[in-house]
Coordinates of C-alpha atoms and ligand atoms in Angstrom, one line a residue:
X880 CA 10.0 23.8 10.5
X881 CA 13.5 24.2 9.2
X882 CA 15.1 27.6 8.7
X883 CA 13.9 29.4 4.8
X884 CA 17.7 28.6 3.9
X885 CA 17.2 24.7 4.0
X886 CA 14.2 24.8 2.1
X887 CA 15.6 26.9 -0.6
X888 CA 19.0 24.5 -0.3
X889 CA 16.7 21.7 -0.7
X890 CA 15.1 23.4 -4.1
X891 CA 18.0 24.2 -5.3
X892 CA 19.6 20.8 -5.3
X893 CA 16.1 19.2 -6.8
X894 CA 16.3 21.3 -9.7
X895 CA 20.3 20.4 -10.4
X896 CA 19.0 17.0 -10.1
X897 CA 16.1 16.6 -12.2
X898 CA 18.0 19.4 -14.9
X899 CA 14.8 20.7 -16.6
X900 CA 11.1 20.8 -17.2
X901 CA 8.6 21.5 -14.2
X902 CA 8.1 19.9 -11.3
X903 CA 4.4 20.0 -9.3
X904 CA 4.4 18.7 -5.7
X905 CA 1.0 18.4 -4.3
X906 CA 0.6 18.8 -1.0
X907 CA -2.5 17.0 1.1
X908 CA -5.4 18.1 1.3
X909 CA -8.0 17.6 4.4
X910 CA -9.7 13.9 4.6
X911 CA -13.0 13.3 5.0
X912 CA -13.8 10.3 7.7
X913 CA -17.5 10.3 8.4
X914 CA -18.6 13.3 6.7
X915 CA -16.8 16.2 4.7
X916 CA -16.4 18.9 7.8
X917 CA -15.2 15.6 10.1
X918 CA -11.9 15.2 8.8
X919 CA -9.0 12.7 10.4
X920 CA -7.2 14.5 12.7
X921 CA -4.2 15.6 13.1
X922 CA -4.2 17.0 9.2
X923 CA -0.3 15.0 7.7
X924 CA 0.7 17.0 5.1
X925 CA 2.7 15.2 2.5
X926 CA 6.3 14.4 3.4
X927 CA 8.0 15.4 0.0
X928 CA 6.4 18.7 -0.5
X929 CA 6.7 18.9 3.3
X930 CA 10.6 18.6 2.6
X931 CA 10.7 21.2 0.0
X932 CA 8.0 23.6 0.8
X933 CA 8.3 23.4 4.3
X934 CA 4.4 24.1 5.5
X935 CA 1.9 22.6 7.1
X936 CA -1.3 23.5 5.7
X937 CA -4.2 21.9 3.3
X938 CA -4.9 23.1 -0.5
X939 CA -1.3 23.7 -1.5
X940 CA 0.6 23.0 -4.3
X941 CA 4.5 23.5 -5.3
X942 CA 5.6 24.3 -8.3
X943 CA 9.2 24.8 -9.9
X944 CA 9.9 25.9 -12.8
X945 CA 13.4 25.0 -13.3
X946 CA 14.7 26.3 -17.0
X947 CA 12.6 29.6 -15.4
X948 CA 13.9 29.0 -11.9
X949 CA 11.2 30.2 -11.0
X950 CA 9.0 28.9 -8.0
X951 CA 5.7 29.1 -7.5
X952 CA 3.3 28.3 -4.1
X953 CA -0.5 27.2 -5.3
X954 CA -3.3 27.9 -3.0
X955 CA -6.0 29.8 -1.9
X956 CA -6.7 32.1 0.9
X957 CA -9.1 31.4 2.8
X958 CA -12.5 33.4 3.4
X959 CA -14.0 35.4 6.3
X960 CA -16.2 32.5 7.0
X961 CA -13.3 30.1 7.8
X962 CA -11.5 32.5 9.9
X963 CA -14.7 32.5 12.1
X964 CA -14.5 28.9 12.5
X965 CA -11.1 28.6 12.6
X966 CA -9.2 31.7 13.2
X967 CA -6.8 33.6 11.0
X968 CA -4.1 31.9 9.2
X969 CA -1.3 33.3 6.8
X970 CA -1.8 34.4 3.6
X971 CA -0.3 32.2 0.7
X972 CA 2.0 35.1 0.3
X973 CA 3.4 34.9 3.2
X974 CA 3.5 31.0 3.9
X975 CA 5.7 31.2 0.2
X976 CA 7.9 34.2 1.8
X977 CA 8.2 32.2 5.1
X978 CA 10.1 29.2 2.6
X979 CA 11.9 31.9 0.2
X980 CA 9.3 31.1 -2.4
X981 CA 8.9 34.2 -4.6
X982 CA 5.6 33.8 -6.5
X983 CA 2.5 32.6 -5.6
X984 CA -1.2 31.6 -7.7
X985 CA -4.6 30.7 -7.2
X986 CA -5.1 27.0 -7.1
X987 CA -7.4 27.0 -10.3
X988 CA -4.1 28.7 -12.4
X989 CA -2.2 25.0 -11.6
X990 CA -4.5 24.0 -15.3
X991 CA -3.0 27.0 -16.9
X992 CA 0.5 25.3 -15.9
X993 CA -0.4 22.1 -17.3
X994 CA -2.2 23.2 -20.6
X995 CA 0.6 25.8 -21.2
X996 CA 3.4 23.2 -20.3
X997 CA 1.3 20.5 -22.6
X998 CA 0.9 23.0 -25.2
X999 CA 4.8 24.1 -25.3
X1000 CA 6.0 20.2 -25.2
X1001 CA 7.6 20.7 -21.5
X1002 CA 7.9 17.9 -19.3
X1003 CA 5.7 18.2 -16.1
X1004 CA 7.1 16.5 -13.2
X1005 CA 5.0 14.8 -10.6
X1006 CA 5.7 11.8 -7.8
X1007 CA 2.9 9.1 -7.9
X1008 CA 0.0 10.3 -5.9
X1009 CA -1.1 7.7 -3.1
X1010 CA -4.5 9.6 -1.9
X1011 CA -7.4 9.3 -3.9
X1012 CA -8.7 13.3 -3.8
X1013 CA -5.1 14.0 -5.3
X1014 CA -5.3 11.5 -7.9
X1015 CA -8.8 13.0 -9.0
X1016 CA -7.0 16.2 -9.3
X1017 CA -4.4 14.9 -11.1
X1018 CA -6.9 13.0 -13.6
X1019 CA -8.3 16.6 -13.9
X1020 CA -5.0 18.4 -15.0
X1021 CA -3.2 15.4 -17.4
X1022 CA -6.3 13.0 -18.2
X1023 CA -4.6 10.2 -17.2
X1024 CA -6.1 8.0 -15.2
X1025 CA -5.4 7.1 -11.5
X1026 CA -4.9 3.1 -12.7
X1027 CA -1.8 5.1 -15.7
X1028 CA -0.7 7.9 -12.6
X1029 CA 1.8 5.0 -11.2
X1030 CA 3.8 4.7 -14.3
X1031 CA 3.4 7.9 -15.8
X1032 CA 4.8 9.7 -12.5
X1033 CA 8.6 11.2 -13.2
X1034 CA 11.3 8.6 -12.1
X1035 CA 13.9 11.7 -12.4
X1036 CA 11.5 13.2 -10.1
X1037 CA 11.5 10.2 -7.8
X1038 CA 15.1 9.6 -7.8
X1039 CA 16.4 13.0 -7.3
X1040 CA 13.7 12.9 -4.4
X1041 CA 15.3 9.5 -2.8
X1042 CA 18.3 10.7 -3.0
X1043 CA 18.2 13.7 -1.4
X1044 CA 15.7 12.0 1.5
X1045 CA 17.7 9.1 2.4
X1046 CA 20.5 11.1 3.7
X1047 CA 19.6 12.7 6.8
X1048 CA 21.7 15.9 7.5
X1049 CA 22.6 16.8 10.7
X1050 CA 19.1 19.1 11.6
X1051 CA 17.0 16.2 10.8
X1052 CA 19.0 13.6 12.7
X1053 CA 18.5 16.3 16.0
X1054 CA 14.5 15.8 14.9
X1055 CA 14.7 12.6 14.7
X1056 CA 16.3 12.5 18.5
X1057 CA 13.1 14.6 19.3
X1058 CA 11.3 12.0 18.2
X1059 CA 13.3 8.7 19.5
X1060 CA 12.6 11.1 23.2
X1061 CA 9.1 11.0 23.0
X1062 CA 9.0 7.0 21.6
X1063 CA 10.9 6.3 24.8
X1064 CA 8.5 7.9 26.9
X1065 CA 5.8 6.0 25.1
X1066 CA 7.0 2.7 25.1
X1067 CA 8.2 3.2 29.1
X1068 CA 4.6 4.6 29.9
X1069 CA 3.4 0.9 28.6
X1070 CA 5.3 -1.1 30.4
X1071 CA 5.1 0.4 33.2
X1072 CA 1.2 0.2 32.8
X1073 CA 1.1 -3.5 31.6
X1074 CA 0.0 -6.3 34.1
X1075 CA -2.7 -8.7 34.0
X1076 CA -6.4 -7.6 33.6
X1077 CA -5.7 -4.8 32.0
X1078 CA -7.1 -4.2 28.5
X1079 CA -5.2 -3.8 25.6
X1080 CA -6.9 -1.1 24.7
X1081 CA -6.2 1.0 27.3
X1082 CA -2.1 0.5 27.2
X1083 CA -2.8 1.5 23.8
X1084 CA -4.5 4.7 24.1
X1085 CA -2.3 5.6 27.6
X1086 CA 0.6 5.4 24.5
X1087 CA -0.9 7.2 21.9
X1088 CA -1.9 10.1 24.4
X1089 CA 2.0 10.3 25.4
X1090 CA 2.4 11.3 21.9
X1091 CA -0.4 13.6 21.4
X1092 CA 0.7 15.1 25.3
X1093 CA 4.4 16.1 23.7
X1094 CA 2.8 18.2 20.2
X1095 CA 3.3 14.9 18.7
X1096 CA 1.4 12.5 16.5
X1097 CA 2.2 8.5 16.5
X1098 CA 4.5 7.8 13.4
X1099 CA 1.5 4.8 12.6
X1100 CA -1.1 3.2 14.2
X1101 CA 0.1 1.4 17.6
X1102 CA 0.7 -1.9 17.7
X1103 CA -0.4 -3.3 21.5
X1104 CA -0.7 -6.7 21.7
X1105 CA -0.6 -9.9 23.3
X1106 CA -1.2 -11.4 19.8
X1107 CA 2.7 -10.4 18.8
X1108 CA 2.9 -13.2 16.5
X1109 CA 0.3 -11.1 14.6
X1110 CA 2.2 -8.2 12.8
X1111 CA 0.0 -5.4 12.6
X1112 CA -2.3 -6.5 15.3
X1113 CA -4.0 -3.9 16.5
X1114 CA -5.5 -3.3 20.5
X1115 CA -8.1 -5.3 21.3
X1116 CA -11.0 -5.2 24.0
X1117 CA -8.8 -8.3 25.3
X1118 CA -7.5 -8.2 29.1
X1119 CA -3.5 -8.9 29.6
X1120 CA -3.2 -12.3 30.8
X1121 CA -0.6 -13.5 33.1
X1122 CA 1.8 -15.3 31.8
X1123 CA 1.5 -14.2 28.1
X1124 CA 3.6 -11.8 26.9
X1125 CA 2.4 -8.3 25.2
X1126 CA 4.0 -7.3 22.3
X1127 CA 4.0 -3.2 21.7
X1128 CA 5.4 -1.3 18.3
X1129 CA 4.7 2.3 18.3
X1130 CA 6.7 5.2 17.4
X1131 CA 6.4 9.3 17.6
X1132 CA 6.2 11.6 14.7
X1133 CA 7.3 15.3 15.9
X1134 CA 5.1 18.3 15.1
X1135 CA 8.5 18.8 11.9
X1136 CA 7.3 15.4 11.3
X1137 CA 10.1 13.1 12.0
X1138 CA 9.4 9.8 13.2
X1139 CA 10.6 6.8 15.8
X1140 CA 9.7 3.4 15.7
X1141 CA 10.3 1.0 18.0
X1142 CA 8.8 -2.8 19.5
X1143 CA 9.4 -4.2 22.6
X1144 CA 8.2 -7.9 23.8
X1145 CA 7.7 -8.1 27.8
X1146 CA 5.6 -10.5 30.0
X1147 CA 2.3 -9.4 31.3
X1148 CA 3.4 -10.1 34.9
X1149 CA 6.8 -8.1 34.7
X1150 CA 8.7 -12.2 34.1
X1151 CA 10.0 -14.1 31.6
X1152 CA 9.0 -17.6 31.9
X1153 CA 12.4 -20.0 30.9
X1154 CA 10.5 -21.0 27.4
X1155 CA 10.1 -17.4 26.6
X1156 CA 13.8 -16.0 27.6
X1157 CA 14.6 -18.8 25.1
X1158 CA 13.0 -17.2 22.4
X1159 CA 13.8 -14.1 23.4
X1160 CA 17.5 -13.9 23.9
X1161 CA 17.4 -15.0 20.0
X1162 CA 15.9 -11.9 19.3
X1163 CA 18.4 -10.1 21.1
X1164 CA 21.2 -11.7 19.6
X1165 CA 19.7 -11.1 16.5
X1166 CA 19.1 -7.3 17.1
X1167 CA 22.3 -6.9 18.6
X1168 CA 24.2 -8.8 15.7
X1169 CA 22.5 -5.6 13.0
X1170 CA 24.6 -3.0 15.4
X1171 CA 27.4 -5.2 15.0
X1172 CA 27.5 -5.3 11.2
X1173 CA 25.0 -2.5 9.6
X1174 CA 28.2 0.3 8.3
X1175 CA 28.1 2.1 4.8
X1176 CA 28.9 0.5 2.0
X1177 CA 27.4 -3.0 3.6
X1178 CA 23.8 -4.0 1.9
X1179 CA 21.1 -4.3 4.1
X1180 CA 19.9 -7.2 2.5
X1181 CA 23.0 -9.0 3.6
X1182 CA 22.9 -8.1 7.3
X1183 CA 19.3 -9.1 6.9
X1184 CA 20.5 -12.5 5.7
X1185 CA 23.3 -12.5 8.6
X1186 CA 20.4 -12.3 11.0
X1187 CA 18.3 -14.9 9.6
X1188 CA 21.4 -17.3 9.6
X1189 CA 22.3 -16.7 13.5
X1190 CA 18.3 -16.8 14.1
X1191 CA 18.4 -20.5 12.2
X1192 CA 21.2 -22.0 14.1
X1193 CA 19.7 -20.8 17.4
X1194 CA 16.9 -22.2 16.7
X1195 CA 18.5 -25.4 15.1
X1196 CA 20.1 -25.9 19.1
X1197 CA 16.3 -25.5 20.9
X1198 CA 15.3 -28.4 18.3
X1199 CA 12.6 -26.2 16.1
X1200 CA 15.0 -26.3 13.1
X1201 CA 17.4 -29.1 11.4
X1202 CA 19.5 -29.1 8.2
X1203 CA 21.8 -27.2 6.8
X1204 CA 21.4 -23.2 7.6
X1205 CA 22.6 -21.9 4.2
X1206 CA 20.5 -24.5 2.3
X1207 CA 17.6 -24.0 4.5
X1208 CA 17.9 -20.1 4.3
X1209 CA 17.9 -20.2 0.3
X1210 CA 14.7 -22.4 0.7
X1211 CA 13.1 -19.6 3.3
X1212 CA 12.4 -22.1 5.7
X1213 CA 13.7 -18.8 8.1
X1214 CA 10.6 -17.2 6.7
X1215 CA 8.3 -19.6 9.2
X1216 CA 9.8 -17.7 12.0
X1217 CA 10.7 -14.5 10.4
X1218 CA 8.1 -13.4 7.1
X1219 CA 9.0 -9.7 6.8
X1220 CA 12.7 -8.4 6.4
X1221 CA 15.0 -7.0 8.7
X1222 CA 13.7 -3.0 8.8
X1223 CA 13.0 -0.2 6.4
X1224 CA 14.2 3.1 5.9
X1225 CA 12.9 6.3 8.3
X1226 CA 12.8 9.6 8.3
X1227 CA 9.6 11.7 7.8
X1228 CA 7.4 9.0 7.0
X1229 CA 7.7 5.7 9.2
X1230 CA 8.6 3.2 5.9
X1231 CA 10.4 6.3 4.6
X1232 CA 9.3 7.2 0.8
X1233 CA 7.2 4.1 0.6
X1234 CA 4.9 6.0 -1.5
X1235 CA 7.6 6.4 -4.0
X1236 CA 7.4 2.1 -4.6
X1237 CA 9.9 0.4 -2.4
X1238 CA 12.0 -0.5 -5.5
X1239 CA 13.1 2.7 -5.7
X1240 CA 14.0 3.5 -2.1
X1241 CA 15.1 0.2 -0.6
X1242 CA 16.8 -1.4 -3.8
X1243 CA 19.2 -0.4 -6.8
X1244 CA 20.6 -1.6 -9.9
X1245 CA 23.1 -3.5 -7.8
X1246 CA 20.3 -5.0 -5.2
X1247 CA 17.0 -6.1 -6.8
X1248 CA 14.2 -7.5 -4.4
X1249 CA 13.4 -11.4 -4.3
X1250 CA 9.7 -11.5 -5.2
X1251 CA 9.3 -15.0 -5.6
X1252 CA 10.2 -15.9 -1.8
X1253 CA 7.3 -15.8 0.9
X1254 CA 9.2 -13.8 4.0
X1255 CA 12.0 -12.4 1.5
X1256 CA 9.9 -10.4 -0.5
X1257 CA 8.5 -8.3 2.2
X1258 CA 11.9 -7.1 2.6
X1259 CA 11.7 -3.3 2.1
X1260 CA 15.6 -2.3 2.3
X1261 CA 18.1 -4.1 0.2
X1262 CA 20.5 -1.9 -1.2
X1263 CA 24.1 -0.7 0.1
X1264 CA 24.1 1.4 3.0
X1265 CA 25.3 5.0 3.2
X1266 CA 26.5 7.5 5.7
X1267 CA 23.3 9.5 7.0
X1268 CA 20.4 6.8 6.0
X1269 CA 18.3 5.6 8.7
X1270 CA 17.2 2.2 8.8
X1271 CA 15.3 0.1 11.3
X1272 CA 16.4 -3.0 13.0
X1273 CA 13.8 -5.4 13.6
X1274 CA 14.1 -8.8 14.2
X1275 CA 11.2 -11.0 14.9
X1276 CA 10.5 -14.5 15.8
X1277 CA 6.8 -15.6 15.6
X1278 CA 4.7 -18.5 15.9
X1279 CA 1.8 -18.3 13.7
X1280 CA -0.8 -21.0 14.1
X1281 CA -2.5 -20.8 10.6
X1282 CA 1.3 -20.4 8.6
X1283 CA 2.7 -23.6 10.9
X1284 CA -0.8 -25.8 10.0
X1285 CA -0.1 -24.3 6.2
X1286 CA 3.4 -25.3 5.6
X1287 CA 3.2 -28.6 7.3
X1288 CA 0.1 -29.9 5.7
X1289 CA 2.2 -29.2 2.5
X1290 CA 5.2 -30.1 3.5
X1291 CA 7.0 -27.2 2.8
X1292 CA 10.6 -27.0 3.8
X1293 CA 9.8 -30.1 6.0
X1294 CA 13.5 -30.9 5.8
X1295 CA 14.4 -28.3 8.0
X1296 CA 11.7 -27.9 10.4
X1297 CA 10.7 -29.9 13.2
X1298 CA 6.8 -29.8 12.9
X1299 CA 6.0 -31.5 15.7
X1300 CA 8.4 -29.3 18.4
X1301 CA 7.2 -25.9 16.3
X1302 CA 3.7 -27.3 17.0
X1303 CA 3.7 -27.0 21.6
X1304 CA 4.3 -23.3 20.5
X1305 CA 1.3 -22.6 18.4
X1306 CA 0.2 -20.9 21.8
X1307 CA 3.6 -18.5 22.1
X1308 CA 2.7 -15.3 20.6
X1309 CA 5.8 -13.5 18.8
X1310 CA 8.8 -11.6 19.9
X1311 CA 9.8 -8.6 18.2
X1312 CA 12.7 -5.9 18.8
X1313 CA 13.1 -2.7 17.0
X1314 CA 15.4 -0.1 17.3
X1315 CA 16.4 2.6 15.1
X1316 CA 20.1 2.8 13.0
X1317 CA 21.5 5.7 12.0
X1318 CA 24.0 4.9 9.6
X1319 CA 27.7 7.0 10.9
X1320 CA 31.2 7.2 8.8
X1321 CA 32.0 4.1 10.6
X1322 CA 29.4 2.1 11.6
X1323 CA 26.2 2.7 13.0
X1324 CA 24.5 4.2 16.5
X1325 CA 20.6 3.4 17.9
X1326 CA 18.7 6.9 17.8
X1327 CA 17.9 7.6 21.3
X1328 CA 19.9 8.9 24.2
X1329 CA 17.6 6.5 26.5
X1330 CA 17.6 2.9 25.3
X1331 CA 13.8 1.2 26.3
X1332 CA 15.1 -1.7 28.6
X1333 CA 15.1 -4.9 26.4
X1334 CA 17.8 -7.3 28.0
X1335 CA 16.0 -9.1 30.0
X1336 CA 17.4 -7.9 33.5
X1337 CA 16.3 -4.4 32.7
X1338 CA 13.1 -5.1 31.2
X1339 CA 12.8 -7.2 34.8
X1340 CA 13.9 -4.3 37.0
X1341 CA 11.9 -1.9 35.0
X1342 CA 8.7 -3.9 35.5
X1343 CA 9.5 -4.1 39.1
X1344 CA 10.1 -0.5 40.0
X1345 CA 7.9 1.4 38.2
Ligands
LIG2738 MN1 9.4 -0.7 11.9

């Protein structure tokens, strides 16, 4: 948690922004996974009344009253029979004073808000809810329905909220270091445990309990594979094999909630066979070539594109691709290789704001998204970049068996694929890379003081030694 100052900053400049009406920020409440009292664990309170309200716990609301200014924290305290289970906690009084909020109400008085504000003509602001107990609520206090909550949530609301997120001042960037410290612990602890016979499994739980070890939660579900050419394959009961190579995204989220995310693609028995380092030093380039480029004012979308055109030629000289790159790119024959986009904002939540609708985070009125393109449409950042943003830089080549069998039987983009070559690799897996770009006046830096080895050499020595 931030100092009360920032939060109050933070209010302050969402109420300039959005100019007048009031705005409601739910917060999360517990989840239920088996049975009501056996909720998922850790609780994740929601990141934009996180970001405004500052605090951690369930059954909370925010609400700011800006033609009042006047700011309100919703809740309830809780009873003598949940302290004996578990333990005091603070009273909504003093969670508000902690964040320089100067009223507080019962959670049943958020109606009164609603029916007053209805009643009076005011606008009520809210962000589109994403979980379905707050969308019931929701139903409860407008009427509208969860299926109408999408487009009837404030896009002032959103905007202001987007643009205030997406620039990361300098106490979030030190959180987000927090964060890129414990990923690197993470992702080190798996290589070091990776060789053959091992289960996937385990690497994956060995990774997760780094996280957990530090006050920390992972930033998503851990990706530990030797199935990399599957993109959110998840551990199996599998044992490593020698000579395959094990694929591992995972990231931290710190107990402020900032996140890391990061992939790395090593062989099972600590070396890369010649066919893979092939693949692999693409990949590299690729990542290496975002650092290069990625500065303000350049659109992401276009270093994505940059990225896809060096992949192409590469893999025009190995004999997988043919024809003209720029033709072949505009047709997404990239997409065989490469069907998501080149990274995604970060910050508090892993695809930073994707709650909000990607159009609104990733693109503008200058950069729209290209639906209509399998690979290009999973895109998720587009627009310009700006000093502060944090963005992910993740290039991937993958051989997928059912996508190669697809396109060929159709035919599509046959003009620039060699089928028959792209077919001895239906038993590769995938590469991935991911590091994290923080967007500077001049350029951009990875997030991390430690880089996780991933030339080659290092990755190598690394295997070797530890
Ligand atoms: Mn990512």
């Amino acid at each position: 948690m931030f100092s009360k100052e920032t939060y109050i900053q933070r209010r302050k400049e969402l109420k300039r922004l959005v100019g007048s009406g009031i705005i409601v920020l739910l917060g999360n409440n517990e989840s239920p996974c088996n049975y009501p009292n056996n909720a998922y664990y850790p609780f994740r309170q929601d990141s934009s009344f996180l970001y405004f309200f500052g605090i951690q716990r369930d059954g909370l609301a925010g609400v700011i009253d800006i033609d009042a200014d006047r700011e309100t924290l919703v809740g309830d305290d809780i009873d003598i029979e949940d302290i004996v289970w578990y333990g005091s906690v603070d009273s909504v009084r003093d969670l508000a004073a902690s964040v320089g909020v100067g009223h507080t109400a019962p959670m049943r008085q958020l109606r009164d808000i609603f029916d007053e504000a209805k009643a009076k003509g005011r606008t009520v602001h809210y962000l589109n809810p994403y979980r379905y107990d707050n969308k019931l609520q929701l139903f409860d206090l407008t009427g509208i329905h969860p299926d109408r909550q999408k487009a009837s949530a404030s896009m002032a609301l959103i905007k202001a909220v987007v643009k205030m997120r997406s620039v990361k001042t300098p106490e979030e960037i030190e959180e987000l270091e927090r964060a890129a410290e414990i990923g690197y612990k993470m992702h080190t602890t798996a290589m070091r445990l990776t060789k053959p016979g091992v289960t996937e499994k385990y690497i994956g739980g060995q990774v997760d309990g780094v996280a957990h070890s530090y006050g920390a939660q992972v930033s998503f579900a851990t990706i530990f594979s030797q199935h990399g050419e599957i993109m959110h394959g998840s551990p199996s009961m599998a044992k490593l094999e020698d000579g395959r190579l094990a694929l591992c995204d995972a990231g931290a989220e710190t107990v402020n909630n900032y996140c890391s995310d990061n992939t790395r693609t090593y062989p099972v028995n600590g070396r890369y066979s010649q066919r893979q380092l092939e693949i692999y030093s693409i990949v590299e380039a690729c990542h290496d070539h975002a650092l290069q480029v990625a500065r303000p004012g350049v659109k992401y979308m276009d270093v994505h594109f940059a990225v896809c055109r060096m992949m192409f030629d590469r893999l025009k000289e190995l004999g997988l691709a043919k024809g003209d790159t720029d033709e072949a790119l505009s047709a997404g024959a990239h997409a065989l290789f490469l069907p998501h986009g080149l990274g995604h904002m970060m910050g508090m939540d892993v695809h930073d704001m994707e709650g909000l609708d990607q159009i609104n985070v990733g693109f503008d009125e200058q950069t729209r998204p290209i639906l209509d393109q399998f690979g290009t449409n999973a895109l998720r950042m587009g627009r310009r970049l700006e000093e502060g943003f944090v963005v992910t830089d993740e290039p991937g080549i993958y051989f997928i068996p059912a996508l190669i069998d697809n396109w060929k039987a159709s035919g599509h983009c046959a003009e620039f694929l060699n089928f028959d070559q792209i077919e001895t690799y239906k038993d590769f897996g995938g590469i991935r890379i991911e590091d994290d770009l923080l967007i500077t006046a001049d350029g951009c830096r990875f997030i991390g003081k430690d880089r996780i080895p991933y030339h080659p050499k290092d990755v190598e020595a690394f295997m070797a030694n530890n």
